[in-house]
XYZ file of C-alpha atoms in Angstrom:
687
model
C 83.661 115.824 159.502
C 86.391 114.352 160.916
C 86.337 112.985 164.614
C 88.638 112.356 166.588
C 88.547 108.978 168.198
C 89.935 107.847 171.331
C 92.727 105.210 171.904
C 90.035 101.869 171.988
C 91.141 98.316 171.866
C 89.856 94.979 171.654
C 90.918 91.472 173.470
C 91.639 91.137 176.680
C 93.975 93.248 177.931
C 95.465 95.035 174.656
C 98.274 97.430 175.690
C 97.934 100.502 172.511
C 100.823 103.004 172.394
C 99.326 106.820 171.747
C 102.813 107.812 169.592
C 103.512 111.504 170.769
C 105.992 114.393 170.559
C 108.231 113.465 173.114
C 108.015 109.621 173.651
C 104.771 107.573 174.627
C 101.539 106.537 176.783
C 100.915 102.783 177.280
C 96.565 102.619 177.936
C 95.034 99.444 178.393
C 91.385 97.884 178.581
C 89.403 95.560 179.841
C 88.382 92.500 177.258
C 84.876 92.976 179.135
C 84.134 97.130 177.961
C 86.809 97.148 174.584
C 83.109 95.985 172.198
C 80.847 99.052 174.065
C 84.009 101.524 173.588
C 84.687 100.406 169.968
C 80.970 101.073 169.382
C 81.287 104.514 170.658
C 83.987 105.143 168.889
C 82.794 103.254 165.278
C 79.524 104.881 165.794
C 77.339 104.739 162.852
C 75.948 107.612 162.168
C 71.715 107.729 161.008
C 70.430 110.720 158.340
C 69.468 113.687 161.092
C 65.980 113.117 158.995
C 65.147 109.547 160.563
C 64.508 110.891 164.534
C 61.406 111.971 163.626
C 59.456 109.323 161.947
C 62.329 107.064 164.341
C 60.828 108.407 167.806
C 57.310 108.096 166.179
C 56.734 104.759 165.011
C 58.983 103.488 169.271
C 56.502 105.947 171.037
C 53.423 104.659 168.846
C 54.186 101.013 169.333
C 55.347 101.769 173.009
C 51.417 102.627 173.288
C 50.077 99.294 172.698
C 52.200 98.234 175.713
C 51.017 101.131 178.331
C 47.461 101.948 177.495
C 45.773 99.581 179.616
C 47.404 101.560 182.456
C 46.513 104.846 180.786
C 43.621 104.075 181.511
C 43.316 102.632 184.572
C 44.708 105.846 184.991
C 41.736 107.981 183.349
C 39.045 105.655 185.047
C 40.575 105.802 188.228
C 40.345 109.655 188.471
C 36.620 109.894 188.082
C 34.117 111.721 189.905
C 32.816 108.799 192.908
C 35.960 106.187 192.832
C 32.771 104.118 190.998
C 35.911 102.211 188.941
C 37.780 101.673 191.922
C 40.909 103.649 194.072
C 43.799 101.914 191.746
C 44.753 100.882 188.960
C 44.439 96.840 189.406
C 40.765 97.253 190.467
C 39.797 99.874 187.618
C 40.670 97.534 185.168
C 39.582 94.189 186.500
C 35.747 96.217 186.392
C 36.035 97.841 182.785
C 37.428 94.557 181.186
C 34.486 93.264 183.041
C 32.267 95.080 181.776
C 33.337 95.860 177.851
C 35.195 93.419 177.461
C 39.391 92.356 177.972
C 39.959 93.775 173.951
C 37.982 97.071 174.383
C 38.386 97.404 178.081
C 42.132 97.337 178.233
C 41.772 99.092 174.094
C 39.841 101.512 174.189
C 41.078 105.014 172.605
C 43.895 103.083 171.410
C 44.040 104.345 167.943
C 43.602 108.147 168.944
C 45.954 107.463 171.934
C 48.625 106.019 169.694
C 48.092 109.527 166.950
C 48.634 111.498 170.037
C 52.193 109.818 172.035
C 53.212 109.327 167.739
C 52.495 113.320 166.581
C 54.083 114.528 170.671
C 57.232 112.688 170.581
C 57.934 113.644 166.634
C 58.903 117.130 167.435
C 59.564 116.728 171.594
C 62.265 113.817 170.702
C 62.562 113.635 166.737
C 63.400 117.123 167.282
C 65.974 116.946 170.321
C 68.842 115.553 168.637
C 69.193 118.049 165.367
C 68.835 121.137 167.886
C 71.180 120.250 170.735
C 73.425 119.375 166.747
C 72.679 123.156 166.067
C 73.245 124.157 169.207
C 76.383 122.276 170.202
C 78.921 121.491 167.164
C 81.339 120.369 168.744
C 81.170 116.990 167.819
C 84.585 115.671 170.440
C 83.040 117.196 173.622
C 79.550 116.027 175.273
C 77.048 118.550 175.154
C 76.604 119.990 178.065
C 73.338 119.688 180.647
C 71.696 123.248 180.925
C 72.022 122.501 176.483
C 70.012 119.568 176.632
C 67.776 121.234 179.162
C 66.795 123.893 176.289
C 66.661 121.640 173.520
C 64.047 119.309 175.220
C 62.027 122.456 176.808
C 62.019 123.366 173.123
C 61.147 120.767 171.767
C 58.435 119.561 174.481
C 56.556 123.264 173.348
C 55.915 121.894 170.378
C 54.944 118.117 170.866
C 52.324 119.375 173.255
C 51.043 122.357 171.537
C 51.277 119.296 168.210
C 49.605 116.671 170.197
C 46.754 119.161 172.081
C 43.590 118.524 170.234
C 44.127 114.078 170.037
C 45.519 114.846 174.052
C 41.520 116.169 174.130
C 40.053 113.228 171.621
C 41.852 110.836 173.945
C 40.607 111.165 177.108
C 37.038 112.132 176.263
C 37.232 108.527 174.860
C 39.409 106.398 177.480
C 36.083 107.037 179.996
C 33.409 103.969 180.531
C 32.001 103.910 176.689
C 28.463 103.475 178.629
C 29.540 107.069 179.330
C 30.849 108.515 175.985
C 29.179 109.221 172.681
C 32.550 108.695 171.010
C 32.730 105.801 168.952
C 35.672 106.822 167.165
C 38.148 109.179 166.818
C 37.060 111.220 162.974
C 33.583 111.096 164.953
C 34.735 112.496 167.699
C 36.497 114.546 166.523
C 33.402 116.033 164.279
C 31.331 116.015 166.633
C 33.466 118.094 168.960
C 33.853 120.749 165.812
C 30.549 120.898 165.689
C 29.157 121.632 169.163
C 32.309 123.761 170.390
C 33.747 124.571 167.977
C 37.712 123.813 166.548
C 39.029 126.383 169.405
C 38.129 123.622 171.720
C 40.710 121.587 170.653
C 43.750 123.754 172.095
C 41.778 124.884 175.313
C 44.620 123.915 178.060
C 46.926 124.098 175.910
C 49.192 126.727 177.706
C 49.287 124.847 180.697
C 50.417 121.569 178.827
C 52.887 123.351 176.768
C 54.282 124.806 180.185
C 53.664 121.468 182.364
C 55.916 120.013 178.503
C 58.459 122.173 178.345
C 59.568 121.299 181.791
C 58.968 117.736 181.837
C 61.166 117.061 178.292
C 63.810 119.110 179.412
C 63.938 116.623 182.482
C 63.768 113.268 181.210
C 65.399 114.470 177.231
C 68.425 115.389 179.383
C 68.745 112.642 182.088
C 67.698 110.374 179.003
C 70.467 111.416 176.527
C 73.256 111.822 179.139
C 72.053 108.259 181.328
C 73.138 106.463 177.686
C 76.513 108.423 176.506
C 77.099 107.418 180.157
C 76.282 103.749 180.142
C 78.294 103.244 176.847
C 81.033 105.716 177.497
C 80.977 102.718 180.982
C 81.357 99.537 178.809
C 78.223 98.472 180.340
C 75.767 98.649 176.656
C 77.139 99.262 172.789
C 74.417 101.730 170.533
C 71.253 100.147 169.136
C 70.410 97.960 172.509
C 66.734 97.682 173.505
C 68.480 97.548 176.967
C 69.887 100.796 176.817
C 67.269 102.416 175.912
C 65.066 100.906 178.667
C 66.828 101.577 181.257
C 68.060 105.120 179.944
C 64.010 105.510 180.199
C 63.820 104.426 183.806
C 66.249 106.424 185.433
C 64.196 109.683 182.870
C 61.114 108.270 184.054
C 62.322 108.740 187.965
C 63.543 112.267 186.542
C 60.728 113.490 185.615
C 58.403 111.894 188.619
C 60.186 113.556 190.946
C 60.037 117.491 188.897
C 57.127 117.090 187.782
C 55.061 115.382 191.298
C 55.236 118.363 193.434
C 52.719 120.114 190.356
C 50.601 117.675 189.484
C 49.960 117.577 193.850
C 49.493 121.054 193.599
C 47.791 121.544 190.737
C 45.356 119.152 191.939
C 44.339 121.508 195.857
C 44.074 124.225 193.109
C 41.584 122.084 191.815
C 39.768 121.352 194.333
C 39.706 124.385 196.323
C 39.475 127.101 194.128
C 38.393 129.288 196.138
C 41.400 128.963 199.172
C 44.314 128.002 196.186
C 44.085 131.575 193.788
C 47.459 129.873 191.554
C 50.150 127.110 192.547
C 52.978 128.327 194.517
C 50.287 129.128 196.855
C 48.649 125.643 197.130
C 52.539 124.643 197.629
C 53.174 126.562 200.772
C 50.208 125.760 201.578
C 50.905 121.557 201.459
C 54.237 122.318 202.580
C 53.628 124.618 205.659
C 50.019 121.958 206.866
C 51.517 118.730 205.533
C 55.096 118.640 204.786
C 57.154 119.188 202.050
C 57.114 115.198 201.852
C 53.465 115.186 201.021
C 53.954 116.995 198.053
C 55.195 113.149 196.326
C 51.905 112.118 197.481
C 50.721 109.774 194.393
C 54.213 109.661 193.336
C 55.744 105.750 192.905
C 52.078 105.632 191.588
C 53.089 108.195 188.765
C 56.109 106.479 188.378
C 54.799 102.771 188.252
C 52.507 104.530 185.189
C 55.262 106.785 182.982
C 58.628 104.060 183.706
C 57.036 101.213 181.474
C 55.612 103.972 178.928
C 59.496 105.486 178.780
C 61.370 102.356 178.611
C 59.401 100.674 176.383
C 59.325 103.132 173.713
C 63.143 104.303 174.223
C 64.035 100.566 174.194
C 61.671 100.444 171.004
C 63.855 103.349 169.840
C 66.973 101.731 170.504
C 65.835 99.100 168.776
C 64.592 100.591 165.454
C 67.520 102.356 164.756
C 69.840 99.338 166.112
C 68.628 98.356 162.912
C 68.849 101.290 160.498
C 72.189 101.232 162.017
C 72.894 97.278 160.624
C 71.336 97.832 157.817
C 74.493 100.753 157.239
C 76.565 98.832 157.427
C 75.853 95.863 155.791
C 75.655 98.819 152.722
C 78.899 100.084 153.592
C 80.584 96.415 153.964
C 79.073 95.845 150.536
C 80.585 98.819 148.995
C 84.127 98.247 151.277
C 84.084 94.591 149.226
C 83.952 96.272 145.118
C 87.274 98.451 145.950
C 90.817 96.640 145.069
C 91.970 98.307 148.782
C 90.188 96.461 151.034
C 90.343 93.068 148.989
C 92.373 91.095 151.479
C 90.346 92.090 154.429
C 88.472 89.752 155.953
C 84.617 89.804 156.248
C 84.892 90.851 160.376
C 87.648 93.718 159.354
C 85.657 94.797 156.563
C 81.872 94.460 158.857
C 84.109 96.498 161.723
C 85.909 99.343 158.809
C 81.950 99.660 157.875
C 80.780 101.504 161.207
C 83.668 103.980 161.004
C 82.699 105.090 157.658
C 80.779 108.352 156.840
C 78.850 108.908 153.604
C 79.543 113.131 152.919
C 77.237 115.033 150.144
C 79.087 117.746 148.060
C 77.299 120.649 145.891
C 78.510 121.821 142.992
C 81.859 123.508 142.776
C 82.995 122.119 145.670
C 86.597 121.424 147.120
C 86.576 117.610 147.664
C 90.291 117.557 148.133
C 93.228 119.834 147.714
C 96.409 119.076 146.148
C 99.827 119.643 147.628
C 96.957 118.516 151.635
C 99.256 116.444 154.324
C 98.918 115.494 157.829
C 95.711 115.419 159.130
C 93.094 114.265 155.900
C 94.387 110.635 155.417
C 90.364 110.148 154.021
C 90.040 108.649 151.109
C 86.736 108.624 148.746
C 83.918 105.928 147.386
C 81.829 108.151 144.869
C 77.982 107.172 145.879
C 76.794 109.035 143.262
C 77.504 112.149 141.449
C 80.591 113.698 139.204
C 83.778 114.737 140.337
C 86.621 115.796 138.090
C 90.821 115.948 139.496
C 92.840 118.818 138.424
C 96.592 119.603 139.347
C 98.480 123.364 139.797
C 98.414 126.559 142.095
C 95.145 127.822 144.499
C 94.861 130.337 140.789
C 94.320 127.034 138.195
C 92.188 125.640 140.571
C 89.882 128.437 141.445
C 89.449 129.285 138.256
C 88.499 125.622 137.563
C 85.872 125.601 140.274
C 84.269 128.717 138.760
C 84.062 127.286 135.449
C 82.889 123.736 137.116
C 79.653 126.620 138.883
C 79.255 127.184 135.820
C 78.727 124.979 133.278
C 79.979 121.843 135.144
C 80.667 118.555 133.948
C 80.751 119.321 130.338
C 82.694 122.765 130.961
C 84.807 121.750 133.220
C 86.085 119.406 131.303
C 87.390 122.292 128.799
C 88.852 123.149 131.747
C 90.434 120.572 133.618
C 92.570 120.118 129.707
C 93.355 123.684 129.901
C 94.235 122.881 133.238
C 96.865 120.780 132.876
C 99.040 122.130 130.546
C 98.933 125.662 132.150
C 102.030 124.494 134.962
C 103.809 123.501 132.333
C 102.804 125.650 129.609
C 105.243 128.274 129.853
C 108.417 125.817 129.850
C 107.804 123.937 126.852
C 107.131 128.096 125.406
C 110.509 128.510 125.744
C 111.822 125.387 125.782
C 110.222 124.510 122.288
C 111.933 121.942 119.705
C 114.996 124.304 118.247
C 115.469 126.569 120.231
C 118.405 127.821 121.863
C 119.167 126.232 126.085
C 122.716 127.242 127.528
C 123.851 123.466 129.415
C 126.963 122.846 131.264
C 128.743 120.212 129.710
C 131.158 119.369 132.318
C 128.152 118.497 135.076
C 128.195 114.318 134.683
C 125.030 112.715 135.043
C 122.878 112.111 138.045
C 122.002 108.697 139.261
C 119.112 109.560 140.603
C 117.881 108.717 144.454
C 117.399 104.425 144.283
C 114.552 103.156 146.401
C 114.177 100.410 147.828
C 111.858 99.080 146.041
C 110.557 99.286 142.631
C 107.104 100.042 143.733
C 108.028 101.868 146.809
C 107.833 106.285 147.186
C 105.454 106.085 144.496
C 102.144 107.502 143.038
C 99.463 107.036 142.369
C 98.473 109.554 139.014
C 96.013 111.752 139.089
C 96.064 113.514 136.401
C 93.949 117.413 135.338
C 90.860 116.135 133.986
C 90.248 112.681 135.409
C 86.692 112.001 135.857
C 85.374 110.105 138.662
C 81.737 108.831 138.701
C 79.443 106.782 140.693
C 81.682 103.605 141.743
C 84.839 104.770 140.936
C 87.307 106.281 144.405
C 90.239 108.477 144.672
C 92.639 109.360 147.531
C 93.573 105.713 148.434
C 97.447 106.916 148.440
C 96.070 109.318 151.955
C 94.856 106.926 153.684
C 97.862 104.232 153.346
C 100.725 106.416 153.206
C 101.728 110.118 154.466
C 101.568 111.672 151.989
C 100.109 114.680 150.111
C 97.380 114.684 147.421
C 98.227 114.836 144.250
C 95.739 115.869 143.271
C 92.477 118.903 143.705
C 89.641 116.693 142.914
C 86.244 118.611 142.634
C 82.379 118.339 142.400
C 81.308 118.656 139.033
C 77.456 117.845 139.203
C 74.803 119.399 140.852
C 74.599 116.670 143.536
C 77.730 114.395 144.460
C 78.367 111.966 147.349
C 80.781 110.450 148.488
C 81.320 107.305 151.785
C 84.709 108.471 153.550
C 86.906 106.166 154.972
C 89.516 107.832 157.277
C 93.148 106.712 159.370
C 91.812 105.867 162.187
C 88.681 103.633 161.276
C 90.986 102.046 158.948
C 94.146 101.327 161.602
C 90.996 99.889 163.685
C 89.383 98.413 161.586
C 92.590 96.171 160.538
C 94.509 96.466 164.404
C 91.441 97.217 166.699
C 93.732 99.705 167.953
C 93.032 103.563 167.206
C 95.087 106.965 168.437
C 94.588 110.336 167.204
C 97.961 111.255 167.022
C 99.822 109.979 163.995
C 98.389 106.590 163.816
C 101.237 105.808 161.066
C 104.189 105.671 163.809
C 102.027 102.018 165.091
C 101.525 100.466 162.262
C 100.686 96.468 162.398
C 101.649 93.958 160.222
C 97.861 93.247 158.069
C 98.213 96.887 157.800
C 101.703 96.736 155.640
C 99.824 94.093 154.202
C 97.079 95.797 152.321
C 99.366 98.522 151.910
C 102.182 96.871 150.186
C 99.203 95.555 148.421
C 97.694 98.710 147.354
C 101.313 99.584 145.826
C 101.319 96.347 143.332
C 97.948 97.561 142.221
C 98.917 100.795 141.791
C 101.904 99.646 140.561
C 100.065 97.727 137.402
C 98.106 100.963 136.565
C 101.117 102.725 136.015
C 103.242 100.015 133.717
C 99.573 99.607 131.639
C 99.079 103.670 131.439
C 103.204 103.198 129.552
C 102.252 103.361 126.341
C 105.128 101.192 125.711
C 103.791 98.726 127.825
C 100.314 98.720 126.724
C 100.141 95.653 124.954
C 101.710 93.593 126.759
C 99.618 91.134 129.140
C 100.204 91.271 132.750
C 102.824 88.587 133.270
C 105.063 90.628 130.445
C 105.225 93.400 132.541
C 105.665 92.462 135.800
C 108.270 90.033 134.422
C 110.065 93.108 132.996
C 109.149 95.166 136.157
C 110.638 92.607 137.591
C 114.163 93.112 136.140
C 113.741 97.714 136.755
C 114.665 99.610 139.168
C 112.759 103.189 140.410
C 114.266 105.744 140.433
C 114.061 109.615 141.135
C 115.748 113.026 139.692
C 115.108 116.460 140.983
C 114.544 119.790 138.536
C 117.255 120.235 136.925
C 119.292 116.807 137.429
C 120.936 115.431 134.123
C 119.283 112.537 133.414
C 122.377 111.503 130.646
C 124.857 112.663 129.024
C 125.503 113.366 125.537
C 128.031 111.198 124.602
C 128.369 108.910 127.630
C 127.926 105.675 127.374
C 124.382 104.429 126.803
C 124.195 101.118 129.571
C 120.520 102.014 130.185
C 117.068 102.332 129.189
C 114.493 104.889 131.139
C 110.647 104.499 131.653
C 108.935 107.529 132.216
C 106.316 107.676 135.396
C 106.246 111.111 136.536
C 107.358 114.089 135.885
C 109.095 115.610 132.650
C 112.218 116.003 130.879
C 113.581 118.021 127.489
C 116.477 116.258 125.006
C 119.477 118.396 124.553
C 122.108 118.304 121.221
C 123.767 120.079 121.427
C 124.702 123.720 118.603
C 127.872 123.160 117.271
C 127.561 127.048 116.448
C 127.938 126.980 120.708
C 131.841 127.571 122.817
C 133.287 125.012 125.151
C 136.117 126.387 126.397
C 133.916 128.364 128.575
C 133.439 127.528 131.736
C 131.942 125.108 130.255
C 129.349 125.397 128.956
C 128.026 124.613 125.517
C 124.988 125.507 122.865
C 122.159 123.658 122.646
C 119.295 122.592 120.907
C 115.962 121.727 121.719
C 114.908 118.293 120.080
C 112.085 116.856 122.234
C 110.049 116.843 125.214
C 108.969 113.742 127.903
C 105.710 113.281 129.405
C 104.593 110.475 131.855
C 104.333 106.991 129.327
C 107.968 108.067 127.326
C 110.686 106.326 127.044
C 114.022 106.698 125.591
C 117.520 105.820 126.053
C 116.823 102.948 123.611
C 119.137 103.338 120.233
C 122.738 103.748 122.294
C 121.895 101.318 123.774
C 120.902 99.192 120.498
C 123.769 100.727 118.583
C 126.351 100.100 120.904
C 127.224 104.094 120.156
C 127.446 107.208 122.598
C 124.210 108.954 124.032
C 122.988 110.555 120.800
C 121.535 113.858 123.694
C 121.831 115.237 127.142
C 118.207 114.879 128.510
C 117.003 117.086 131.562
C 114.550 116.663 134.203
C 112.457 119.941 134.168
C 111.073 118.623 136.896
C 110.638 116.061 139.463
C 110.793 112.992 137.383
C 109.712 109.243 138.656
C 111.218 106.303 136.227
C 111.352 102.595 135.332
C 115.487 102.701 134.390
C 116.618 99.160 132.745
C 120.095 97.813 132.553
C 121.213 97.319 129.337
C 122.860 93.335 130.348
C 118.789 93.090 130.800
C 116.686 94.198 128.418
C 118.810 91.613 126.669
C 118.078 89.219 128.263
C 114.632 89.861 127.793
C 114.531 88.636 124.378
C 113.265 85.147 125.892
C 111.139 86.335 128.387
C 109.401 89.277 126.493
C 109.878 88.878 123.268
C 107.697 91.060 122.335
C 108.529 94.108 124.465
C 111.404 94.706 121.680
C 108.817 94.865 118.555
C 107.585 98.100 120.428
C 110.820 99.775 121.371
C 111.594 99.515 117.842
C 108.268 100.190 116.311
C 108.519 103.438 119.150
C 112.214 104.681 116.348
C 110.258 104.659 113.706
C 107.763 106.208 114.316
C 109.129 108.829 116.695
C 113.696 108.455 115.273
C 112.624 107.352 111.850
C 115.421 104.630 112.422
C 114.529 101.715 109.232
C 117.392 100.279 109.779
C 116.733 97.844 112.877
C 114.246 95.432 112.517
C 114.833 93.368 115.968
C 116.518 94.210 118.871
C 118.401 90.395 117.430
C 120.603 92.886 115.576
C 121.510 95.242 118.366
């Protein structure tokens, strides 16, 4: 899925630093080549099935331009040279006899079908077969693989087009000499008089010739196209690129095929002297010299080059239009993602060229919890559904099995079970009233305070979170180097996601992309987008806290501005029973347990004392407010079960918030009444 993109940049003489472990190198790219290089880097991939209809349509349209030359060639090959020795004389005479359009385009429908049926296989299957043979997307396919793929598709194209080739040849003779008026009538008459097998007479020779011609033609065309793009002269989708590649491939095909055609003509003309093509070729070289094998090559080139140039130009133009439609669709999708709201239209278009659509089957793991490093991708669900799950490998495997067995509905119940499985063992050991021993001599931990209340965060993705069309996930890995917070599994029969990787994002926002640790060269624009994302994520975190859910966004922002974001490691004592209450805690991540001293414990042995579990806290819970409101010591000790991230508000700030967020005190008091059954306070003003 991921492509290793080379270091490119836009603009005049832009320097791109490629970070490494022991230093960095600087790569400079000229302004003249940067656009084409960027286009190659973010070349939009089209679905494989489009290659066949694209090739058929392009070759069908190309025949409209080249049919007059093709008919002229047939007329000049008629016995007696009645239509002159060159194509100009032949066309002039046939147009005089039959009229301009009939003279130029007699047999056009069957010629279009012949080219379409041939090139749908010959060109349309070339890329898919080559891709199956060469799976390494980071290196170009060698010439021998292209040659082999062209040989296979050339044979298929020859077999499929041979019947139409026969009808086309018979219909391109002068109308006065032909008994056929149309393709359908011609095919019916041939079957009735000569049998169906007539359509495949000479198919062996056609297959052999097209295998060689197609292998050379497509190998040169594909390699020439890639070379021109990499040199920065053209961008993918340019008709000029297709035309030049077509002309070069025609020259190569003529160079290989002309000796065969010349030798075959000697066999046809003097079969009593020449047994086969090899015997005729040897005779020509010995009697007339090697150059005689290329007699008529100029006419051959000027007949085939326009056809190949027009066909490949049309093919590039068609695929260019299709890519533009995909880019426009991707850009519209990205515009709906808040993370990219601050991107300009130009930046969003560049990013839209770097994304890809990936399909998943039911039970496929899209991302894995804990993955980090090169997996810097964000996912936007286009179709289908997925669910998140947290836990170890066993929990994930069990969830995947349940998804495959019961689909999305069963997965929902299983996700909830997995969500609680990781904490079930600890909860059974620490039920309310159960005994626990802690060292009372250890002071409460101050924790690790983040530089910003929005920093060092995490996008909460609890087990069972449902993602449908229009939802997105994984933005954290795209913007910051943090491990995946949860696994995500496809739960519908099929699902497709728009995937945005870090390199494409960097290229869109900075104009540079590095395949190695691009986070080390972050631009101001990237940092601004990351900051905006952190703010959005923080707002979602605050809105998910029951205590703050009923506050409006302004009130939550005011509260957050007075808070500190503090992290406590597993086992850390967040607050200690008996200490002065000077802080209020809102739990954002992790879980904690409240313990109260058991009077039966012995406090004189090593500082340990028996405690009883009083309550457990999870994300969204809050504690510490009672000591603030009563000015009494802490009534319980709170210990982190796992890594805990909390918003911490000191006493002075809480009192000051009465005027700016008056509804906050009502929510706190309501919580105290519900959980602690304390009815003595009607408001914070009584504290």
